Amino acid sequence: MRQPFVAGNWKMHGALERNRGLVADIAEGAAEIDGVQIAICPPFVYLDQLHALLGGSGVALGAQNGCAEPEGAFTGEVAMPMLQDFACRYVIVGHSERRQYYHEDDALVGRKAARAVSCGITPIICIGETLAQREAEATESVVTGQLQGLLDSAGHEVLGKAVIAYEPIWAIGTGRTATPEQAQAVHAGIRRWLGEHDIAADALPLLYGGSVKPDNAAELFAQADIDGGLIGGASLEAASFLDICRAAARVDR
Ligand code: PGA
């Protein structure tokens, strides 16, 4: 049985004062929602604040990135063991914005995932195709190519302990969501590929990300292979984020 999972990716948003109200509202609402794993991934500098605010709430904390190296002379980086100090249960790795703007590739993302797992942190590994790749009908080959690159770098054991987020790049922050059928087709393909590569496919949570909103969440989460969502814009308001979490709770598996 895979538990529904909803993670908020704040990206580069947040401010000390604003976070206080937002997190208090999310924690209060989340207390009424059963059976869904909920996480918030703020920018690094707010991990300490959110660690304190979320304490005892049942809402988990995650980071948006982490270094593949354990420590050392890597100016500007944050090590996975440092995330442990703030009780981060999750870390997003390989988000398309990091792949696009910071040139991260599958080999590096795989090493980050391995480092996270070695620290007891679950990596949320993002994959997904561009609009041009979808229009060229290359979605499946792009996604399975990314999975193969990750497997080559991280190995079976690490991939088996990850959460995978399918985020079509053309749907991120654009208001243009994949239809539930489009998303389900890719998720089923990912699960099939994992099974074919001896990774515990039935147990692995597969999230969808890309313009998930309260009005489309229920339909997406109702798909057989979509176990929840990675939520960007809609995680910055308690009401919309909680509505999405409630939609995940209502899914009848
Ligand atoms: P979005 O972002 O919900 O704002 O489209 C999702 C993501 O990038 O994780």
PDB file of C-alpha atoms and ligand atoms in Angstrom:
ATOM      1  CA  MET A   1       0.000   0.000   0.000  1.00  0.00           C
ATOM      2  CA  ARG A   2       1.422   3.349  -1.017  1.00  0.00           C
ATOM      3  CA  GLN A   3       0.411   6.232   1.211  1.00  0.00           C
ATOM      4  CA  PRO A   4      -0.614   9.407  -0.643  1.00  0.00           C
ATOM      5  CA  PHE A   5       2.113  12.020  -0.451  1.00  0.00           C
ATOM      6  CA  VAL A   6       1.898  15.760  -1.081  1.00  0.00           C
ATOM      7  CA  ALA A   7       5.032  17.905  -0.943  1.00  0.00           C
ATOM      8  CA  GLY A   8       5.148  21.683  -1.242  1.00  0.00           C
ATOM      9  CA  ASN A   9       8.101  23.084  -3.146  1.00  0.00           C
ATOM     10  CA  TRP A  10       8.356  26.724  -2.158  1.00  0.00           C
ATOM     11  CA  LYS A  11      11.169  27.321  -4.684  1.00  0.00           C
ATOM     12  CA  MET A  12      12.788  30.745  -4.014  1.00  0.00           C
ATOM     13  CA  HIS A  13       9.868  32.149  -2.041  1.00  0.00           C
ATOM     14  CA  GLY A  14       9.454  32.902   1.640  1.00  0.00           C
ATOM     15  CA  ALA A  15      10.138  35.521   4.295  1.00  0.00           C
ATOM     16  CA  LEU A  16      10.473  35.037   8.064  1.00  0.00           C
ATOM     17  CA  GLU A  17       7.318  36.923   8.974  1.00  0.00           C
ATOM     18  CA  ARG A  18       5.146  35.469   6.188  1.00  0.00           C
ATOM     19  CA  ASN A  19       6.359  31.899   6.841  1.00  0.00           C
ATOM     20  CA  ARG A  20       5.091  32.028  10.417  1.00  0.00           C
ATOM     21  CA  GLY A  21       1.458  32.500   9.445  1.00  0.00           C
ATOM     22  CA  LEU A  22       1.592  30.196   6.444  1.00  0.00           C
ATOM     23  CA  VAL A  23       3.170  27.305   8.350  1.00  0.00           C
ATOM     24  CA  ALA A  24       0.854  27.733  11.339  1.00  0.00           C
ATOM     25  CA  ASP A  25      -2.174  27.578   9.021  1.00  0.00           C
ATOM     26  CA  ILE A  26      -0.828  24.534   7.167  1.00  0.00           C
ATOM     27  CA  ALA A  27      -0.008  22.701  10.408  1.00  0.00           C
ATOM     28  CA  GLU A  28      -3.457  23.454  11.818  1.00  0.00           C
ATOM     29  CA  GLY A  29      -5.237  22.253   8.682  1.00  0.00           C
ATOM     30  CA  ALA A  30      -2.994  19.220   8.266  1.00  0.00           C
ATOM     31  CA  ALA A  31      -3.937  17.997  11.747  1.00  0.00           C
ATOM     32  CA  GLU A  32      -7.448  17.316  10.381  1.00  0.00           C
ATOM     33  CA  ILE A  33      -6.218  15.348   7.352  1.00  0.00           C
ATOM     34  CA  ASP A  34      -5.666  11.639   7.829  1.00  0.00           C
ATOM     35  CA  GLY A  35      -3.655   9.182   5.811  1.00  0.00           C
ATOM     36  CA  VAL A  36      -1.576  11.625   3.757  1.00  0.00           C
ATOM     37  CA  GLN A  37       2.148  12.258   4.181  1.00  0.00           C
ATOM     38  CA  ILE A  38       2.561  16.033   3.890  1.00  0.00           C
ATOM     39  CA  ALA A  39       5.907  17.791   3.512  1.00  0.00           C
ATOM     40  CA  ILE A  40       7.113  21.346   2.980  1.00  0.00           C
ATOM     41  CA  CYS A  41      10.389  22.145   1.223  1.00  0.00           C
ATOM     42  CA  PRO A  42      11.408  25.773   1.922  1.00  0.00           C
ATOM     43  CA  PRO A  43      14.661  27.484   0.902  1.00  0.00           C
ATOM     44  CA  PHE A  44      17.663  26.374   3.008  1.00  0.00           C
ATOM     45  CA  VAL A  45      17.745  29.528   5.135  1.00  0.00           C
ATOM     46  CA  TYR A  46      14.267  28.821   6.494  1.00  0.00           C
ATOM     47  CA  LEU A  47      14.859  25.172   7.430  1.00  0.00           C
ATOM     48  CA  ASP A  48      15.692  26.136  11.006  1.00  0.00           C
ATOM     49  CA  GLN A  49      12.559  28.261  11.324  1.00  0.00           C
ATOM     50  CA  LEU A  50      10.306  25.593   9.823  1.00  0.00           C
ATOM     51  CA  HIS A  51      11.946  22.865  11.893  1.00  0.00           C
ATOM     52  CA  ALA A  52      10.850  24.781  14.985  1.00  0.00           C
ATOM     53  CA  LEU A  53       7.409  25.706  13.631  1.00  0.00           C
ATOM     54  CA  LEU A  54       6.553  22.200  12.410  1.00  0.00           C
ATOM     55  CA  GLY A  55       7.781  20.352  15.502  1.00  0.00           C
ATOM     56  CA  GLY A  56       5.177  17.803  16.570  1.00  0.00           C
ATOM     57  CA  SER A  57       2.767  18.724  13.758  1.00  0.00           C
ATOM     58  CA  GLY A  58       3.186  15.588  11.656  1.00  0.00           C
ATOM     59  CA  VAL A  59       4.086  17.736   8.626  1.00  0.00           C
ATOM     60  CA  ALA A  60       7.542  16.701   7.437  1.00  0.00           C
ATOM     61  CA  LEU A  61      10.358  18.984   6.397  1.00  0.00           C
ATOM     62  CA  GLY A  62      12.324  18.708   3.167  1.00  0.00           C
ATOM     63  CA  ALA A  63      15.051  20.648   1.373  1.00  0.00           C
ATOM     64  CA  GLN A  64      15.062  21.656  -2.280  1.00  0.00           C
ATOM     65  CA  ASN A  65      18.606  20.517  -3.013  1.00  0.00           C
ATOM     66  CA  GLY A  66      21.716  19.123  -1.356  1.00  0.00           C
ATOM     67  CA  CYS A  67      25.333  18.506  -2.291  1.00  0.00           C
ATOM     68  CA  ALA A  68      26.561  15.150  -3.557  1.00  0.00           C
ATOM     69  CA  GLU A  69      29.743  15.535  -1.466  1.00  0.00           C
ATOM     70  CA  PRO A  70      29.598  14.946   2.302  1.00  0.00           C
ATOM     71  CA  GLU A  71      31.590  18.068   3.301  1.00  0.00           C
ATOM     72  CA  GLY A  72      34.584  20.126   2.291  1.00  0.00           C
ATOM     73  CA  ALA A  73      35.636  23.030   0.101  1.00  0.00           C
ATOM     74  CA  PHE A  74      32.447  23.508  -1.930  1.00  0.00           C
ATOM     75  CA  THR A  75      31.596  27.190  -1.483  1.00  0.00           C
ATOM     76  CA  GLY A  76      27.891  27.893  -1.561  1.00  0.00           C
ATOM     77  CA  GLU A  77      26.808  24.265  -1.212  1.00  0.00           C
ATOM     78  CA  VAL A  78      24.799  22.645   1.595  1.00  0.00           C
ATOM     79  CA  ALA A  79      25.685  19.092   2.627  1.00  0.00           C
ATOM     80  CA  MET A  80      23.123  16.348   3.154  1.00  0.00           C
ATOM     81  CA  PRO A  81      24.400  15.650   6.728  1.00  0.00           C
ATOM     82  CA  MET A  82      23.600  19.331   7.501  1.00  0.00           C
ATOM     83  CA  LEU A  83      20.007  18.669   6.461  1.00  0.00           C
ATOM     84  CA  GLN A  84      19.913  15.923   9.075  1.00  0.00           C
ATOM     85  CA  ASP A  85      20.531  18.588  11.745  1.00  0.00           C
ATOM     86  CA  PHE A  86      17.117  20.048  10.873  1.00  0.00           C
ATOM     87  CA  ALA A  87      15.382  16.669  10.750  1.00  0.00           C
ATOM     88  CA  CYS A  88      14.794  16.897   6.999  1.00  0.00           C
ATOM     89  CA  ARG A  89      13.039  13.743   5.947  1.00  0.00           C
ATOM     90  CA  TYR A  90      13.145  14.601   2.243  1.00  0.00           C
ATOM     91  CA  VAL A  91      15.297  16.392  -0.280  1.00  0.00           C
ATOM     92  CA  ILE A  92      14.259  17.297  -3.820  1.00  0.00           C
ATOM     93  CA  VAL A  93      17.001  16.428  -6.309  1.00  0.00           C
ATOM     94  CA  GLY A  94      17.159  17.024 -10.046  1.00  0.00           C
ATOM     95  CA  HIS A  95      14.300  19.507 -10.276  1.00  0.00           C
ATOM     96  CA  SER A  96      14.057  20.698 -13.891  1.00  0.00           C
ATOM     97  CA  GLU A  97      14.938  24.250 -12.812  1.00  0.00           C
ATOM     98  CA  ARG A  98      18.228  22.931 -11.450  1.00  0.00           C
ATOM     99  CA  ARG A  99      18.818  20.838 -14.551  1.00  0.00           C
ATOM    100  CA  GLN A 100      18.053  23.818 -16.805  1.00  0.00           C
ATOM    101  CA  TYR A 101      19.684  26.737 -14.953  1.00  0.00           C
ATOM    102  CA  TYR A 102      22.471  24.957 -13.053  1.00  0.00           C
ATOM    103  CA  HIS A 103      23.308  22.262 -15.601  1.00  0.00           C
ATOM    104  CA  GLU A 104      22.662  19.293 -13.339  1.00  0.00           C
ATOM    105  CA  ASP A 105      22.593  15.983 -15.197  1.00  0.00           C
ATOM    106  CA  ASP A 106      21.376  12.501 -14.318  1.00  0.00           C
ATOM    107  CA  ALA A 107      24.851  11.415 -13.162  1.00  0.00           C
ATOM    108  CA  LEU A 108      25.040  14.251 -10.627  1.00  0.00           C
ATOM    109  CA  VAL A 109      21.401  13.887  -9.588  1.00  0.00           C
ATOM    110  CA  GLY A 110      22.008  10.168  -8.997  1.00  0.00           C
ATOM    111  CA  ARG A 111      25.009  10.954  -6.793  1.00  0.00           C
ATOM    112  CA  LYS A 112      22.938  13.451  -4.805  1.00  0.00           C
ATOM    113  CA  ALA A 113      20.209  10.845  -4.351  1.00  0.00           C
ATOM    114  CA  ALA A 114      22.788   8.308  -3.140  1.00  0.00           C
ATOM    115  CA  ARG A 115      24.230  10.796  -0.659  1.00  0.00           C
ATOM    116  CA  ALA A 116      20.755  11.582   0.651  1.00  0.00           C
ATOM    117  CA  VAL A 117      19.916   7.906   1.158  1.00  0.00           C
ATOM    118  CA  SER A 118      23.233   7.339   2.949  1.00  0.00           C
ATOM    119  CA  CYS A 119      22.123  10.081   5.400  1.00  0.00           C
ATOM    120  CA  GLY A 120      18.704   8.531   5.944  1.00  0.00           C
ATOM    121  CA  ILE A 121      16.978  11.229   3.846  1.00  0.00           C
ATOM    122  CA  THR A 122      14.500  10.241   1.119  1.00  0.00           C
ATOM    123  CA  PRO A 123      15.327  11.873  -2.210  1.00  0.00           C
ATOM    124  CA  ILE A 124      12.419  13.158  -4.294  1.00  0.00           C
ATOM    125  CA  ILE A 125      13.943  12.708  -7.747  1.00  0.00           C
ATOM    126  CA  CYS A 126      12.407  14.815 -10.527  1.00  0.00           C
ATOM    127  CA  ILE A 127      12.227  13.756 -14.148  1.00  0.00           C
ATOM    128  CA  GLY A 128      10.215  14.983 -17.106  1.00  0.00           C
ATOM    129  CA  GLU A 129      10.283  16.069 -20.724  1.00  0.00           C
ATOM    130  CA  THR A 130      10.256  19.457 -22.481  1.00  0.00           C
ATOM    131  CA  LEU A 131       7.417  20.579 -24.720  1.00  0.00           C
ATOM    132  CA  ALA A 132       9.540  19.993 -27.834  1.00  0.00           C
ATOM    133  CA  GLN A 133      10.269  16.433 -26.677  1.00  0.00           C
ATOM    134  CA  ARG A 134       6.567  15.764 -26.042  1.00  0.00           C
ATOM    135  CA  GLU A 135       5.600  17.144 -29.424  1.00  0.00           C
ATOM    136  CA  ALA A 136       8.242  14.915 -31.015  1.00  0.00           C
ATOM    137  CA  GLU A 137       6.564  11.965 -29.233  1.00  0.00           C
ATOM    138  CA  ALA A 138       9.772  11.337 -27.304  1.00  0.00           C
ATOM    139  CA  THR A 139       8.276  11.525 -23.795  1.00  0.00           C
ATOM    140  CA  GLU A 140       8.715   7.849 -22.965  1.00  0.00           C
ATOM    141  CA  SER A 141      12.256   7.624 -24.305  1.00  0.00           C
ATOM    142  CA  VAL A 142      13.272  10.823 -22.476  1.00  0.00           C
ATOM    143  CA  VAL A 143      11.805   9.666 -19.168  1.00  0.00           C
ATOM    144  CA  THR A 144      13.194   6.130 -19.349  1.00  0.00           C
ATOM    145  CA  GLY A 145      16.542   7.585 -20.469  1.00  0.00           C
ATOM    146  CA  GLN A 146      16.574   9.746 -17.339  1.00  0.00           C
ATOM    147  CA  LEU A 147      15.692   6.729 -15.189  1.00  0.00           C
ATOM    148  CA  GLN A 148      18.515   4.716 -16.770  1.00  0.00           C
ATOM    149  CA  GLY A 149      20.983   7.567 -16.162  1.00  0.00           C
ATOM    150  CA  LEU A 150      19.877   7.737 -12.538  1.00  0.00           C
ATOM    151  CA  LEU A 151      20.131   3.980 -12.115  1.00  0.00           C
ATOM    152  CA  ASP A 152      23.642   3.935 -13.622  1.00  0.00           C
ATOM    153  CA  SER A 153      24.711   6.649 -11.201  1.00  0.00           C
ATOM    154  CA  ALA A 154      22.823   5.795  -8.015  1.00  0.00           C
ATOM    155  CA  GLY A 155      22.250   2.040  -8.263  1.00  0.00           C
ATOM    156  CA  HIS A 156      19.230  -0.149  -7.542  1.00  0.00           C
ATOM    157  CA  GLU A 157      19.186   0.195  -3.788  1.00  0.00           C
ATOM    158  CA  VAL A 158      19.085   3.994  -3.851  1.00  0.00           C
ATOM    159  CA  LEU A 159      16.435   4.196  -6.543  1.00  0.00           C
ATOM    160  CA  GLY A 160      14.328   1.696  -4.599  1.00  0.00           C
ATOM    161  CA  LYS A 161      14.351   4.049  -1.598  1.00  0.00           C
ATOM    162  CA  ALA A 162      13.450   7.203  -3.538  1.00  0.00           C
ATOM    163  CA  VAL A 163      10.262   9.027  -4.381  1.00  0.00           C
ATOM    164  CA  ILE A 164      10.020   9.847  -8.076  1.00  0.00           C
ATOM    165  CA  ALA A 165       8.269  12.997  -9.261  1.00  0.00           C
ATOM    166  CA  TYR A 166       7.217  13.141 -12.888  1.00  0.00           C
ATOM    167  CA  GLU A 167       7.100  16.812 -13.799  1.00  0.00           C
ATOM    168  CA  PRO A 168       6.585  17.624 -17.471  1.00  0.00           C
ATOM    169  CA  ILE A 169       8.616  20.809 -17.902  1.00  0.00           C
ATOM    170  CA  TRP A 170       5.930  22.405 -20.069  1.00  0.00           C
ATOM    171  CA  ALA A 171       3.457  22.126 -17.175  1.00  0.00           C
ATOM    172  CA  ILE A 172       5.621  23.682 -14.445  1.00  0.00           C
ATOM    173  CA  GLY A 173       4.463  27.149 -13.422  1.00  0.00           C
ATOM    174  CA  THR A 174       2.596  27.559 -16.705  1.00  0.00           C
ATOM    175  CA  GLY A 175      -0.940  26.793 -15.587  1.00  0.00           C
ATOM    176  CA  ARG A 176      -0.908  24.115 -18.264  1.00  0.00           C
ATOM    177  CA  THR A 177      -1.346  20.764 -16.502  1.00  0.00           C
ATOM    178  CA  ALA A 178      -0.928  17.373 -18.103  1.00  0.00           C
ATOM    179  CA  THR A 179      -4.343  15.759 -18.409  1.00  0.00           C
ATOM    180  CA  PRO A 180      -4.916  12.978 -15.901  1.00  0.00           C
ATOM    181  CA  GLU A 181      -4.690  10.503 -18.803  1.00  0.00           C
ATOM    182  CA  GLN A 182      -1.388  11.947 -20.068  1.00  0.00           C
ATOM    183  CA  ALA A 183       0.096  11.902 -16.567  1.00  0.00           C
ATOM    184  CA  GLN A 184      -1.194   8.395 -15.811  1.00  0.00           C
ATOM    185  CA  ALA A 185       0.265   7.042 -19.061  1.00  0.00           C
ATOM    186  CA  VAL A 186       3.739   8.304 -18.132  1.00  0.00           C
ATOM    187  CA  HIS A 187       3.417   7.149 -14.513  1.00  0.00           C
ATOM    188  CA  ALA A 188       2.391   3.665 -15.639  1.00  0.00           C
ATOM    189  CA  GLY A 189       5.401   3.628 -17.977  1.00  0.00           C
ATOM    190  CA  ILE A 190       7.706   4.650 -15.119  1.00  0.00           C
ATOM    191  CA  ARG A 191       6.301   1.937 -12.863  1.00  0.00           C
ATOM    192  CA  ARG A 192       6.667  -0.638 -15.649  1.00  0.00           C
ATOM    193  CA  TRP A 193      10.282   0.411 -16.243  1.00  0.00           C
ATOM    194  CA  LEU A 194      11.070   0.171 -12.508  1.00  0.00           C
ATOM    195  CA  GLY A 195       9.582  -3.325 -12.352  1.00  0.00           C
ATOM    196  CA  GLU A 196      11.581  -4.419 -15.390  1.00  0.00           C
ATOM    197  CA  HIS A 197      14.725  -3.200 -13.631  1.00  0.00           C
ATOM    198  CA  ASP A 198      14.073  -5.081 -10.384  1.00  0.00           C
ATOM    199  CA  ILE A 199      13.157  -2.011  -8.372  1.00  0.00           C
ATOM    200  CA  ALA A 200      10.265  -2.407  -5.935  1.00  0.00           C
ATOM    201  CA  ALA A 201       7.857  -0.786  -8.366  1.00  0.00           C
ATOM    202  CA  ASP A 202       4.686  -1.405  -6.395  1.00  0.00           C
ATOM    203  CA  ALA A 203       6.015   0.222  -3.252  1.00  0.00           C
ATOM    204  CA  LEU A 204       7.644   3.281  -4.799  1.00  0.00           C
ATOM    205  CA  PRO A 205       5.651   6.543  -4.538  1.00  0.00           C
ATOM    206  CA  LEU A 206       5.283   8.343  -7.882  1.00  0.00           C
ATOM    207  CA  LEU A 207       4.265  11.984  -7.649  1.00  0.00           C
ATOM    208  CA  TYR A 208       2.972  14.219 -10.397  1.00  0.00           C
ATOM    209  CA  GLY A 209       4.092  17.852 -10.524  1.00  0.00           C
ATOM    210  CA  GLY A 210       3.267  20.742 -12.813  1.00  0.00           C
ATOM    211  CA  SER A 211       0.456  23.252 -12.144  1.00  0.00           C
ATOM    212  CA  VAL A 212      -1.391  21.032  -9.663  1.00  0.00           C
ATOM    213  CA  LYS A 213      -4.214  23.159  -8.205  1.00  0.00           C
ATOM    214  CA  PRO A 214      -7.213  22.457  -5.961  1.00  0.00           C
ATOM    215  CA  ASP A 215      -9.459  22.116  -9.012  1.00  0.00           C
ATOM    216  CA  ASN A 216      -7.406  19.484 -10.837  1.00  0.00           C
ATOM    217  CA  ALA A 217      -5.778  17.595  -7.939  1.00  0.00           C
ATOM    218  CA  ALA A 218      -8.580  15.096  -7.309  1.00  0.00           C
ATOM    219  CA  GLU A 219      -8.694  13.926 -10.920  1.00  0.00           C
ATOM    220  CA  LEU A 220      -4.925  13.550 -11.094  1.00  0.00           C
ATOM    221  CA  PHE A 221      -4.653  11.713  -7.773  1.00  0.00           C
ATOM    222  CA  ALA A 222      -7.482   9.361  -8.747  1.00  0.00           C
ATOM    223  CA  GLN A 223      -5.223   7.814 -11.410  1.00  0.00           C
ATOM    224  CA  ALA A 224      -3.950   4.358 -10.479  1.00  0.00           C
ATOM    225  CA  ASP A 225      -0.239   5.192 -10.620  1.00  0.00           C
ATOM    226  CA  ILE A 226      -0.289   8.766  -9.296  1.00  0.00           C
ATOM    227  CA  ASP A 227       0.410   8.693  -5.566  1.00  0.00           C
ATOM    228  CA  GLY A 228       0.322  12.422  -4.898  1.00  0.00           C
ATOM    229  CA  GLY A 229       1.921  15.627  -6.023  1.00  0.00           C
ATOM    230  CA  LEU A 230       4.892  17.958  -5.887  1.00  0.00           C
ATOM    231  CA  ILE A 231       3.255  21.358  -5.604  1.00  0.00           C
ATOM    232  CA  GLY A 232       4.917  24.653  -6.497  1.00  0.00           C
ATOM    233  CA  GLY A 233       2.778  27.789  -6.742  1.00  0.00           C
ATOM    234  CA  ALA A 234      -0.249  26.359  -4.956  1.00  0.00           C
ATOM    235  CA  SER A 235       1.859  25.437  -1.896  1.00  0.00           C
ATOM    236  CA  LEU A 236       2.449  29.114  -1.110  1.00  0.00           C
ATOM    237  CA  GLU A 237      -1.093  29.583   0.185  1.00  0.00           C
ATOM    238  CA  ALA A 238      -2.379  27.459   3.044  1.00  0.00           C
ATOM    239  CA  ALA A 239      -5.921  27.178   1.653  1.00  0.00           C
ATOM    240  CA  SER A 240      -4.899  25.855  -1.765  1.00  0.00           C
ATOM    241  CA  PHE A 241      -2.173  23.588  -0.391  1.00  0.00           C
ATOM    242  CA  LEU A 242      -4.555  22.087   2.175  1.00  0.00           C
ATOM    243  CA  ASP A 243      -7.259  21.600  -0.467  1.00  0.00           C
ATOM    244  CA  ILE A 244      -4.752  19.604  -2.518  1.00  0.00           C
ATOM    245  CA  CYS A 245      -3.798  17.548   0.566  1.00  0.00           C
ATOM    246  CA  ARG A 246      -7.503  16.863   1.202  1.00  0.00           C
ATOM    247  CA  ALA A 247      -7.918  15.721  -2.403  1.00  0.00           C
ATOM    248  CA  ALA A 248      -5.111  13.201  -1.815  1.00  0.00           C
ATOM    249  CA  ALA A 249      -6.811  12.001   1.391  1.00  0.00           C
ATOM    250  CA  ARG A 250     -10.072  11.343  -0.436  1.00  0.00           C
ATOM    251  CA  VAL A 251      -8.532   9.009  -3.011  1.00  0.00           C
ATOM    252  CA  ASP A 252      -9.962   5.558  -2.637  1.00  0.00           C
ATOM    253  CA  ARG A 253      -7.243   2.974  -3.330  1.00  0.00           C
TER     254      ARG A 253
HETATM  255  P1  PGA B   1       4.065  24.385 -10.076  1.00  0.00           P
HETATM  256  O1  PGA B   1       5.527  23.794  -9.756  1.00  0.00           O
HETATM  257  O2  PGA B   1       3.091  23.630  -9.221  1.00  0.00           O
HETATM  258  O3  PGA B   1       4.155  25.839  -9.720  1.00  0.00           O
HETATM  259  O4  PGA B   1       3.815  24.155 -11.539  1.00  0.00           O
HETATM  260  C1  PGA B   1       5.729  22.433  -9.537  1.00  0.00           C
HETATM  261  C2  PGA B   1       7.205  22.158  -9.351  1.00  0.00           C
HETATM  262  O5  PGA B   1       8.028  22.742 -10.064  1.00  0.00           O
HETATM  263  O6  PGA B   1       7.605  21.347  -8.490  1.00  0.00           O
END
